XYZ file of C-alpha atoms in Angstrom:
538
model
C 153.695 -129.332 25.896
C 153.907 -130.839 29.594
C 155.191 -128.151 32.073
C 156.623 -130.843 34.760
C 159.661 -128.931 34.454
C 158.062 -125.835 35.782
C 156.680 -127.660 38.450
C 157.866 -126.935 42.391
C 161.410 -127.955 42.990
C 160.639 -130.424 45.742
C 156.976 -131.682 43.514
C 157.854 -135.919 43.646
C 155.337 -135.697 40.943
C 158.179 -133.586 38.691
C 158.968 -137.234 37.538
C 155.521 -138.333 36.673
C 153.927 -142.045 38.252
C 154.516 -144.741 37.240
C 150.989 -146.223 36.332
C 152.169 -150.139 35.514
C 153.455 -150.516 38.654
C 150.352 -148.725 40.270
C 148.006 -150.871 37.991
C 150.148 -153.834 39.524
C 149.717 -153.083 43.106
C 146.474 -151.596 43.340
C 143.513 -153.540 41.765
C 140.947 -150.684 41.764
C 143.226 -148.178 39.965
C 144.185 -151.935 37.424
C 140.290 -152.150 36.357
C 140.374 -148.045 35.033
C 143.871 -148.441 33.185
C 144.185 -149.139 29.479
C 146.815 -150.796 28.045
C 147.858 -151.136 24.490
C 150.059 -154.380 22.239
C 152.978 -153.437 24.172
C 152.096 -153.591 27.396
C 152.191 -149.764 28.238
C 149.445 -148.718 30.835
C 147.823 -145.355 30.217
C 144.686 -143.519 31.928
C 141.748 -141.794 30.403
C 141.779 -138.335 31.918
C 138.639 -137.398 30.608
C 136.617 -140.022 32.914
C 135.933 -138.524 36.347
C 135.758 -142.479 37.802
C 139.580 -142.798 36.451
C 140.860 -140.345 38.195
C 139.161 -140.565 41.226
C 140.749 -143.656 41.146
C 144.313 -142.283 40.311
C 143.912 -139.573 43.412
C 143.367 -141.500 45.923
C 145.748 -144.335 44.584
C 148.654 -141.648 44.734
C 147.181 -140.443 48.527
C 147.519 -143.872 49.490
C 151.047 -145.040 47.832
C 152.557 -141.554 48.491
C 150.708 -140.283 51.474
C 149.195 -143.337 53.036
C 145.786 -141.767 53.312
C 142.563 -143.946 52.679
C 140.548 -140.784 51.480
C 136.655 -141.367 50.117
C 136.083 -139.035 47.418
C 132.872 -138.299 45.373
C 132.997 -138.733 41.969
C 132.173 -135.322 40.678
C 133.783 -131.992 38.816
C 136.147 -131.566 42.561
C 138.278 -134.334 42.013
C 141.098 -133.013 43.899
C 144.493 -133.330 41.571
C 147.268 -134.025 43.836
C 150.471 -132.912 41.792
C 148.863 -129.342 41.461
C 147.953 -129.370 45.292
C 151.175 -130.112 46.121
C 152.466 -127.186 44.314
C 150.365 -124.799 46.380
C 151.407 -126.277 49.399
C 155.052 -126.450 48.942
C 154.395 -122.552 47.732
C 153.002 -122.342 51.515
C 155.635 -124.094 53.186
C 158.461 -121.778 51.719
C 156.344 -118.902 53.036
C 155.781 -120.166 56.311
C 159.593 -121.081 56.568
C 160.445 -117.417 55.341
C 158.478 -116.486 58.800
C 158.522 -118.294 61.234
C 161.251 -120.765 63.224
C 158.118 -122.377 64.925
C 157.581 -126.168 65.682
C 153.547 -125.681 65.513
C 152.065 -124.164 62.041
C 148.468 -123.376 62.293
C 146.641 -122.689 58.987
C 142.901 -122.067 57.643
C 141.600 -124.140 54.646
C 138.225 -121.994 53.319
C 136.037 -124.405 51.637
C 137.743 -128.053 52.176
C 135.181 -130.426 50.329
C 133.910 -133.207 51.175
C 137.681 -134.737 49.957
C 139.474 -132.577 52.729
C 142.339 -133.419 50.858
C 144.243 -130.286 51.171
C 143.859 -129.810 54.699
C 144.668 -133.911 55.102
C 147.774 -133.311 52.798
C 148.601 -130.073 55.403
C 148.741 -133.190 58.182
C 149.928 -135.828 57.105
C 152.945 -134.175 54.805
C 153.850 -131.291 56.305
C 152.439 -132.243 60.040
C 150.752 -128.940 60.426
C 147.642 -128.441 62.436
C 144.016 -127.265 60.439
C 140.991 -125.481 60.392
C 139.004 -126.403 57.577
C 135.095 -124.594 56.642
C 132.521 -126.008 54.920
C 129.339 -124.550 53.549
C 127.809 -127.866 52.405
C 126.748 -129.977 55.707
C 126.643 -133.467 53.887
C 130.272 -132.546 52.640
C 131.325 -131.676 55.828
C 129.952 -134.679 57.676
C 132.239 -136.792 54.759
C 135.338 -134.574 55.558
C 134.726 -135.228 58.837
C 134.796 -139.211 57.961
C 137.927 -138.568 56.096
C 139.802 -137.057 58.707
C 139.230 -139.773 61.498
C 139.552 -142.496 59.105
C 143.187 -141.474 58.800
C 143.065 -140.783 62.764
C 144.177 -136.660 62.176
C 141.727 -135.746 64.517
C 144.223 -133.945 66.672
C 145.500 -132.011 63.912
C 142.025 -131.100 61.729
C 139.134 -129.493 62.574
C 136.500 -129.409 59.937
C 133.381 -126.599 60.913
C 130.551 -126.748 58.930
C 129.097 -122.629 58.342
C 126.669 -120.955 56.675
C 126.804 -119.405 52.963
C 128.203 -116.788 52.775
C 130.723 -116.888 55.872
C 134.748 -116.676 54.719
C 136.508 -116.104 57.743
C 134.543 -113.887 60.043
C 133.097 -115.803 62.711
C 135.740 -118.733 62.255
C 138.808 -118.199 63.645
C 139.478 -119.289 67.690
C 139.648 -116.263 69.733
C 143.301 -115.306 70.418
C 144.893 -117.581 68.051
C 146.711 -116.051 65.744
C 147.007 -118.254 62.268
C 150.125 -118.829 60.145
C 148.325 -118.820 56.576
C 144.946 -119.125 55.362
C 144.665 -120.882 51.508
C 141.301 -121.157 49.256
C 140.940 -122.936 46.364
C 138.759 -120.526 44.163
C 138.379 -122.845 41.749
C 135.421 -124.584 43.246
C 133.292 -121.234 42.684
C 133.781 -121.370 38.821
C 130.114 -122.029 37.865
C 129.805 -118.710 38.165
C 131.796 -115.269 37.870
C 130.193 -113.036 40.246
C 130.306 -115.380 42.605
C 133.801 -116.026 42.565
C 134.595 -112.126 42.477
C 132.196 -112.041 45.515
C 134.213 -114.503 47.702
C 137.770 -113.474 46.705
C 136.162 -109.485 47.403
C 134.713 -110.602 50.709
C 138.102 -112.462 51.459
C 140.078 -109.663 50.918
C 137.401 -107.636 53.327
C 138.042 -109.715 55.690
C 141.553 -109.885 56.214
C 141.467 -106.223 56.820
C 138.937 -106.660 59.549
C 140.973 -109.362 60.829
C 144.711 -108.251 60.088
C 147.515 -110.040 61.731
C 144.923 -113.024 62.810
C 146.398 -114.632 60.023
C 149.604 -113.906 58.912
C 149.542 -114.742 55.331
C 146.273 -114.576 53.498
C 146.530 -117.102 49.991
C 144.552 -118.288 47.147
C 144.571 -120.273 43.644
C 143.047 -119.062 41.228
C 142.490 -120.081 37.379
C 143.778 -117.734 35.256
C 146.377 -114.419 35.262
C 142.456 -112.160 34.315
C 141.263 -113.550 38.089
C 144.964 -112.510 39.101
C 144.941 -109.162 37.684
C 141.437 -108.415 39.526
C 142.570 -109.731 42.918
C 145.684 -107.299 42.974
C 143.595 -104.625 41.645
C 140.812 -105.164 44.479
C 143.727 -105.376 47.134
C 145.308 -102.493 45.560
C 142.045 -100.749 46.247
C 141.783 -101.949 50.283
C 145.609 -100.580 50.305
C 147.337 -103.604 50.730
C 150.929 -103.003 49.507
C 152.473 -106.555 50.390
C 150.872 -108.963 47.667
C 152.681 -111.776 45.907
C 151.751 -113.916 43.270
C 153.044 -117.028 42.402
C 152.523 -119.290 38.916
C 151.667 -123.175 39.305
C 152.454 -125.720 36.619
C 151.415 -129.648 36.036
C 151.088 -131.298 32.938
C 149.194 -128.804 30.626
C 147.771 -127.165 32.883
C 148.440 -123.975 34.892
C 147.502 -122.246 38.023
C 148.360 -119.159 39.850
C 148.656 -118.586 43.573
C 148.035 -114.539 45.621
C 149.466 -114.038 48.891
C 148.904 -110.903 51.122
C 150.097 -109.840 54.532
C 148.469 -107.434 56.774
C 151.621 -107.347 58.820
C 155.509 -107.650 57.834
C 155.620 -111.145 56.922
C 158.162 -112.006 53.580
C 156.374 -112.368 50.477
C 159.481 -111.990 47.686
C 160.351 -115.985 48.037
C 162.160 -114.876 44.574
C 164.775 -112.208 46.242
C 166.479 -114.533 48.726
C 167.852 -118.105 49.045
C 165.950 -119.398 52.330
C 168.546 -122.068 52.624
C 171.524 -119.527 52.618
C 170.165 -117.145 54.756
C 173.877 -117.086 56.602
C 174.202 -115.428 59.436
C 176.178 -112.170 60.344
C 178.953 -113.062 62.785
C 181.534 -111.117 65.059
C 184.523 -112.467 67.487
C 184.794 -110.370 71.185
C 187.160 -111.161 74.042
C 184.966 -111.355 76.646
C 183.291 -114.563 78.472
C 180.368 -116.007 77.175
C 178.323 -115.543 80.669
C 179.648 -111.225 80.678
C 178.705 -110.845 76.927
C 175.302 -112.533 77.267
C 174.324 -109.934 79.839
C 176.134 -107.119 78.331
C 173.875 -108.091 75.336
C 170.746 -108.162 77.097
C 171.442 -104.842 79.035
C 171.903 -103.254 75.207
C 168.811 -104.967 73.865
C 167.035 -103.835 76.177
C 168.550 -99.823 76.089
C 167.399 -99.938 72.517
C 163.541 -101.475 73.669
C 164.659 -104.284 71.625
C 162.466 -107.555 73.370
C 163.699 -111.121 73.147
C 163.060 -114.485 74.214
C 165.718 -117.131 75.338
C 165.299 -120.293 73.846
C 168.216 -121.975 75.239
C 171.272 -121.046 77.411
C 173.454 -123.232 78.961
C 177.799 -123.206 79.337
C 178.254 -123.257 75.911
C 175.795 -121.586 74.446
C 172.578 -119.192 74.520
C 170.244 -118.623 71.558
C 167.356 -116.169 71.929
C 164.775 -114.987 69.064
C 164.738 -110.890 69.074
C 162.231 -108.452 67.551
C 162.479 -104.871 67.432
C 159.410 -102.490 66.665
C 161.464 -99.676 65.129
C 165.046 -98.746 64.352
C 166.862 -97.562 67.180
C 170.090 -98.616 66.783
C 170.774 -96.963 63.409
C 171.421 -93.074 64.399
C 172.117 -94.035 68.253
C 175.951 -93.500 67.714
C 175.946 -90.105 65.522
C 173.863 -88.477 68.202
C 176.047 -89.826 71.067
C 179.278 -87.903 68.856
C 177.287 -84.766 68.713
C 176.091 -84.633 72.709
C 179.764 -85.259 72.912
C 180.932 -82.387 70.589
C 178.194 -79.991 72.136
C 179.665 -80.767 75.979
C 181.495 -77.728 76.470
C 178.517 -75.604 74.913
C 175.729 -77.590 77.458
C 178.268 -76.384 80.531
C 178.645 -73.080 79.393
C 174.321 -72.218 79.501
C 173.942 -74.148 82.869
C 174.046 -70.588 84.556
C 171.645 -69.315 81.844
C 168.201 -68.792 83.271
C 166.065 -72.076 81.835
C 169.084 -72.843 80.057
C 168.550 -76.729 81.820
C 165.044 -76.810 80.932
C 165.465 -75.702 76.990
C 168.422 -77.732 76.209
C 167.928 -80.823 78.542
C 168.817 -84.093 76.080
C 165.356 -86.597 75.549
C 166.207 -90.244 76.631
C 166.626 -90.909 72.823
C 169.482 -88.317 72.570
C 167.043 -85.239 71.260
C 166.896 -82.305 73.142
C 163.230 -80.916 74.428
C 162.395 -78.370 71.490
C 163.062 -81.143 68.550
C 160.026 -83.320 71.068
C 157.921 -79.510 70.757
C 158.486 -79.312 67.022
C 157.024 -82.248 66.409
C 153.858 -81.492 68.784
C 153.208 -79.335 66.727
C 153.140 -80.694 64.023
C 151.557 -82.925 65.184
C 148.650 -80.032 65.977
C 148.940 -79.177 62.364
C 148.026 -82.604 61.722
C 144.594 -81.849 63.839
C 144.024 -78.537 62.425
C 143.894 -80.224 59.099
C 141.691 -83.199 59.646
C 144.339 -85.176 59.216
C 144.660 -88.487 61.709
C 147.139 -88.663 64.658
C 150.098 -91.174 64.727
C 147.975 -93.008 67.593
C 145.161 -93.246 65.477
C 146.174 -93.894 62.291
C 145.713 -97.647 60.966
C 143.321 -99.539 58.375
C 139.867 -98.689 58.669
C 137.579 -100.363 61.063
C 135.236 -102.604 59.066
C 132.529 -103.885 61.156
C 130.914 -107.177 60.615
C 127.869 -108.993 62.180
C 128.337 -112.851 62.643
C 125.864 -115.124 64.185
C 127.481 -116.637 67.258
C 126.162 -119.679 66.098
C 127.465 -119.498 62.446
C 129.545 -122.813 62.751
C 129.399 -126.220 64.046
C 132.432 -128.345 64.852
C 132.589 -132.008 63.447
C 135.898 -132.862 64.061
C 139.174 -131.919 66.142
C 140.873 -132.003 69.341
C 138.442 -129.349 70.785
C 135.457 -131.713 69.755
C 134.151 -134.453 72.058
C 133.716 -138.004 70.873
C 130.058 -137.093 70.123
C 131.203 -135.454 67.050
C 129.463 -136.996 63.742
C 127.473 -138.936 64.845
C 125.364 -137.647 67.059
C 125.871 -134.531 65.115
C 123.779 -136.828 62.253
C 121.116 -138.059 65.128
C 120.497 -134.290 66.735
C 120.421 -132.654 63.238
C 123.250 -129.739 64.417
C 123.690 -128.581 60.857
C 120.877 -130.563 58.844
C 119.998 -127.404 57.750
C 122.865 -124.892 58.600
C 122.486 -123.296 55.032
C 119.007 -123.642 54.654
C 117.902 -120.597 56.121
C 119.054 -118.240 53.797
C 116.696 -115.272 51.804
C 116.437 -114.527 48.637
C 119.314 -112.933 48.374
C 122.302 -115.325 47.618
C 126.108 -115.322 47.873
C 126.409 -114.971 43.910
C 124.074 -112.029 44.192
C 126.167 -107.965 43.204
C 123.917 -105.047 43.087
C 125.051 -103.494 39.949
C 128.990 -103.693 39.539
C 129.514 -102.869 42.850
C 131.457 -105.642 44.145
C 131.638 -105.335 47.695
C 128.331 -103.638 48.277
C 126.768 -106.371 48.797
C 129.344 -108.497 49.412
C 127.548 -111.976 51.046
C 124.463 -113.224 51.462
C 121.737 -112.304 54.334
C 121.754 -114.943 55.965
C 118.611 -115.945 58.973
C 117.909 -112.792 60.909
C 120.428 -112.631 63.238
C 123.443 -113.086 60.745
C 123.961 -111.140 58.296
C 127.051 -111.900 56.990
C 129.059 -108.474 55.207
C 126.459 -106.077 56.544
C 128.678 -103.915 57.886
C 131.604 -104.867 55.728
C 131.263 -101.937 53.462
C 133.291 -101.582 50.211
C 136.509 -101.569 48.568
C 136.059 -98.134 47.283
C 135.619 -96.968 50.787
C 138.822 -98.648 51.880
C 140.464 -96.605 48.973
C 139.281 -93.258 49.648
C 140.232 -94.216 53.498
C 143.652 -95.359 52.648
C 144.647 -91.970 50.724
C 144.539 -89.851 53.715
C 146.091 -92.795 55.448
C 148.912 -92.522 53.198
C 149.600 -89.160 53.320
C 150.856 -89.508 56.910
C 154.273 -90.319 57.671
C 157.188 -90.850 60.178
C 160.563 -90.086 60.998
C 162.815 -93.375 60.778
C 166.087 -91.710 61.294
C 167.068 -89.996 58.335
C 164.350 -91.421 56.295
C 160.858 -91.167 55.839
C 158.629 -94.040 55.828
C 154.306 -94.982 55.137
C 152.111 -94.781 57.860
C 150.089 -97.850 56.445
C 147.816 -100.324 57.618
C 150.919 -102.449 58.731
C 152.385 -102.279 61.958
C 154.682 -104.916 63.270
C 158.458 -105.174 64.096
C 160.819 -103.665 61.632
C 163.433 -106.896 62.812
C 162.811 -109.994 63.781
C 166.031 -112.084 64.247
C 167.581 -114.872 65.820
C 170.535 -114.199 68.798
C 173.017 -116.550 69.434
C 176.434 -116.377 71.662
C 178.702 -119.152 71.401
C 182.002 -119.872 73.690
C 185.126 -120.037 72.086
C 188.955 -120.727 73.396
C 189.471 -117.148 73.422
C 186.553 -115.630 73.527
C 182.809 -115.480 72.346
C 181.331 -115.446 68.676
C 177.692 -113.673 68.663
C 175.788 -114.497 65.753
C 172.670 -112.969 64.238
C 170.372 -114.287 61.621
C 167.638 -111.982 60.087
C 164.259 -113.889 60.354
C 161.787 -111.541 58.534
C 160.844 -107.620 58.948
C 161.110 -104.747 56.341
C 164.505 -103.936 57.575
C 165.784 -107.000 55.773
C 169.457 -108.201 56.021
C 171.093 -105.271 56.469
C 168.944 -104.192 59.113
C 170.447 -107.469 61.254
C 174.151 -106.660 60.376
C 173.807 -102.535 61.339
C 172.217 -104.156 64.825
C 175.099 -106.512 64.946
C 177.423 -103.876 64.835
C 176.104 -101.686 67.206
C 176.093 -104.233 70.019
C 179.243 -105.620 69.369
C 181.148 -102.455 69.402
C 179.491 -100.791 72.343
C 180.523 -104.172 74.638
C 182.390 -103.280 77.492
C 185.899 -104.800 76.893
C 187.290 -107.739 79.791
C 189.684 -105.971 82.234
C 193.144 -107.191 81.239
C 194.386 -109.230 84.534
């Protein structure tokens, strides 16, 4: 039974191609076609030559890319890469409102095609790895053939690198994707990779935002969650592909706050939370800004003119929540606070914090803190993921392609020999290779002397026993309690925006992303609104 239907929403390949017409325009994909008495064209989908010609037919009618692809078992099959990147693109739009999108492709191919679909389609910029240095070098080809060179980047490393020793220095990545499916020769190497991945996003955390990959089957699925489980990642999503008779399934992590649950909201009726005030649109801006900033709320003002000012917010913790029931009880307790002001130390016991506590509530929890000590337990400073260690060569990767590459590139990259070899120096020990069961031991190859790639990655089972303490930890969040976790990030991001009306303003939030969700954005609404000084009646 075809599963079309199932297919993403916004798949063009939900109606399937029309392969007369193709046959009809293109002569290459006309010599592969078959056609029986009645003039219907069909394809046989068990000869790799067929479709190779059908993929890059459909890049070039649908995508106008000229792509070269080898004819082997990779033949990239563009209706079920579509699905994973549409999958990506709802992420990314869950969060983030930015103009530039910078991803990671691990393994591209010598095809590239992902990372040239990522371009082309969706006009994001790329970083794409490559173990195999004649696969790169075509990738490469591919890329400035269809003149992307200012949006791809293909670097050619050495087995057994993933991400470590990739990414640029200080740039932090919107989503990383894998296609597993290229390591299916052999189990324990795929449960290698998708272990070592997994390692590696909690050495590198918030790097990369989102951390994705397809796999085959819901067995593979099952293992991945229980591995990530295990490293004490709590925000994991999966997602199930469908073309033809065939199925796939996407994973998708976060290290940070990022939305996973695509399922529990509509992104296109994300409406935003809106309240009228009297007051001028220049006074409530900075009445706004003075509050945002009481609350150590930061923002960023993306536009502001006569009619209008729009700013992106993000808080770190909840601080507008509880703000007005302590304000009620300083004010109940007035008369008491005047009454011990002639009480020796009176001031210095029952002086109010800046966050409306008094002194001895800030002691209590010093000590507790100290308990925390006595029992081995880590501090609130200290707590966080464990630090994984891992030794990369300096010289792991070569660049063939991308705005940061010089018009030397592939060519002279071919004449020099930069990467003839950049796998070749490997030991006996391989990628595939797991001592025992013990995924994650030995998680990637040695590779040369100086990198050793996963040396000091250690294991999931040591994230696990790391992660308990971790989790016994926690916080006061107002009246509720909350994980100390791995994660750290803000609890709200949202967008700001004051408009001028006839009689007035409107102010207008939108919830972005953050664990606080929706209702987190309407509580903050609330509290600004209703603690704005009113316009003096003339």
């Amino acid at each position: 039974m075809s599963l079309n239907k199932f297919m993403h929403p916004r798949n063009k390949y939900r109606k399937p191609p029309d392969f007369k017409a193709l046959a009809a325009k293109y002569p290459d994909f006309n010599k592969l076609v078959k056609r029986d008495g009645r003039g219907n064209v069909s394809l046989d989908f068990k000869n790799p030559k067929s479709l190779q010609a059908l993929t890059t037919t459909l890049l070039k009618e649908d995508f106008d890319l000229n792509v070269e692809i080898p004819v082997n078992p990779q033949i990239p099959t563009i209706p079920l890469y579509m699905n994973y990147l549409l999958w990506l693109e709802d992420l990314v739009a869950a969060n983030t409102s930015s103009e530039v999108i910078q991803g990671v492709e691990i393994g591209c191919t010598a095809s590239c095609v992902y990372s040239l679909l990522a371009a082309r389609q969706f006009h994001w910029r790329m970083l794409a790895t490559e173990v195999d240095t004649d696969s790169a070098f075509t990738a490469s080809n591919n890329i400035r053939r269809n003149k992307l060179n200012d949006r791809i980047t293909v670097r050619a490393v050495k087995k057994g690198t993933v991400l470590q020793g990739v990414l640029e220095p200080g740039v932090v990545y919107d989503f990383c994707m894998c296609n597993s499916l290229r390591y299916l020769t052999s189990r324990e190497e795929l449960l290698t990779l998708l272990t070592a991945l997994v390692l590696d996003s909690i050495e590198l955390k918030e790097q990369i935002r989102i951390y994705t990959v397809k796999v085959a089957d819901e067995t593979t699925v099952a293992t991945l969650m229980e591995t990530l489980k295990k490293a004490g990642v709590t925000r994991v999503s999966s997602k199930m592909f469908c073309q033809g008779r065939t199925t796939r399934w996407g994973v998708a992590w976060t290290l940070g706050f990022a939305e996973l649950d695509l399922g529990s909201q509509s992104l296109k009726q994300n409406i935003p939370f809106s309240q009228t005030v009297r007051g001028d649109l220049p006074g409530t801006v900075e009445q706004l800004l003075q509050l945002i900033a009481k609350l150590q709320i930061t923002h960023s003002i993306l536009k502001r003119n006569e009619e209008l000012c729009t700013m992106e917010i993000a808080a770190m913790n909840n601080t507008w929540s509880n703000v007005e029931k302590r304000t009620r009880q300083i004010t109940n307790n007035k008369d008491c606070y005047k009454e011990t002001l002639n009480t020796p130390n009176s001031e210095e016991n029952n002086e109010p914090s800046v966050d409306g506590n008094n002194k001895n509530e800030d002691q209590t929890e010093i000590k507790e803190e100290n308990k925390d000590d006595e029992k081995g337990l880590p501090s609130k400073e200290t707590s966080g993921s464990s630090q994984i260690k891992i030794g990369v060569d300096e010289k792991a990767t070569t660049n063939f392609c991308g705005s940061n590459v010089s018009e030397k590139s592939t060519e002279e990259v071919a004449e020099n020999g930069v990467g003839e070899k950049i796998a070749t120096d490997v030991g006996e020990k391989t990628m595939a290779e797991v001592v025992g069961n013990g995924i994650g031991e030995k998680i990637m190859a040695e590779v040369g002397d100086d990198c050793r790639i996963g040396k000091k990655r250690g294991s999931i089972d040591d994230l696990d026993a790391a992660n308990s303490d971790m989790k016994r930890l926690k916080m006061k969040n107002g009246s509720s309690e909350v994980n100390i976790g791995p994660q750290r990030g803000p609890v709200l991001t949202a967008s700001l925006v004051v408009r001028k009306t006839s009689s007035g303003s409107v102010i207008e939030m939108n919830w972005l992303r953050g664990p606080g969700g929706r209702n987190s954005a309407q509580q903050l609404l609330q509290y600004l609104t209703s603690n704005l000084n009113p316009p003096a009646d003339n």
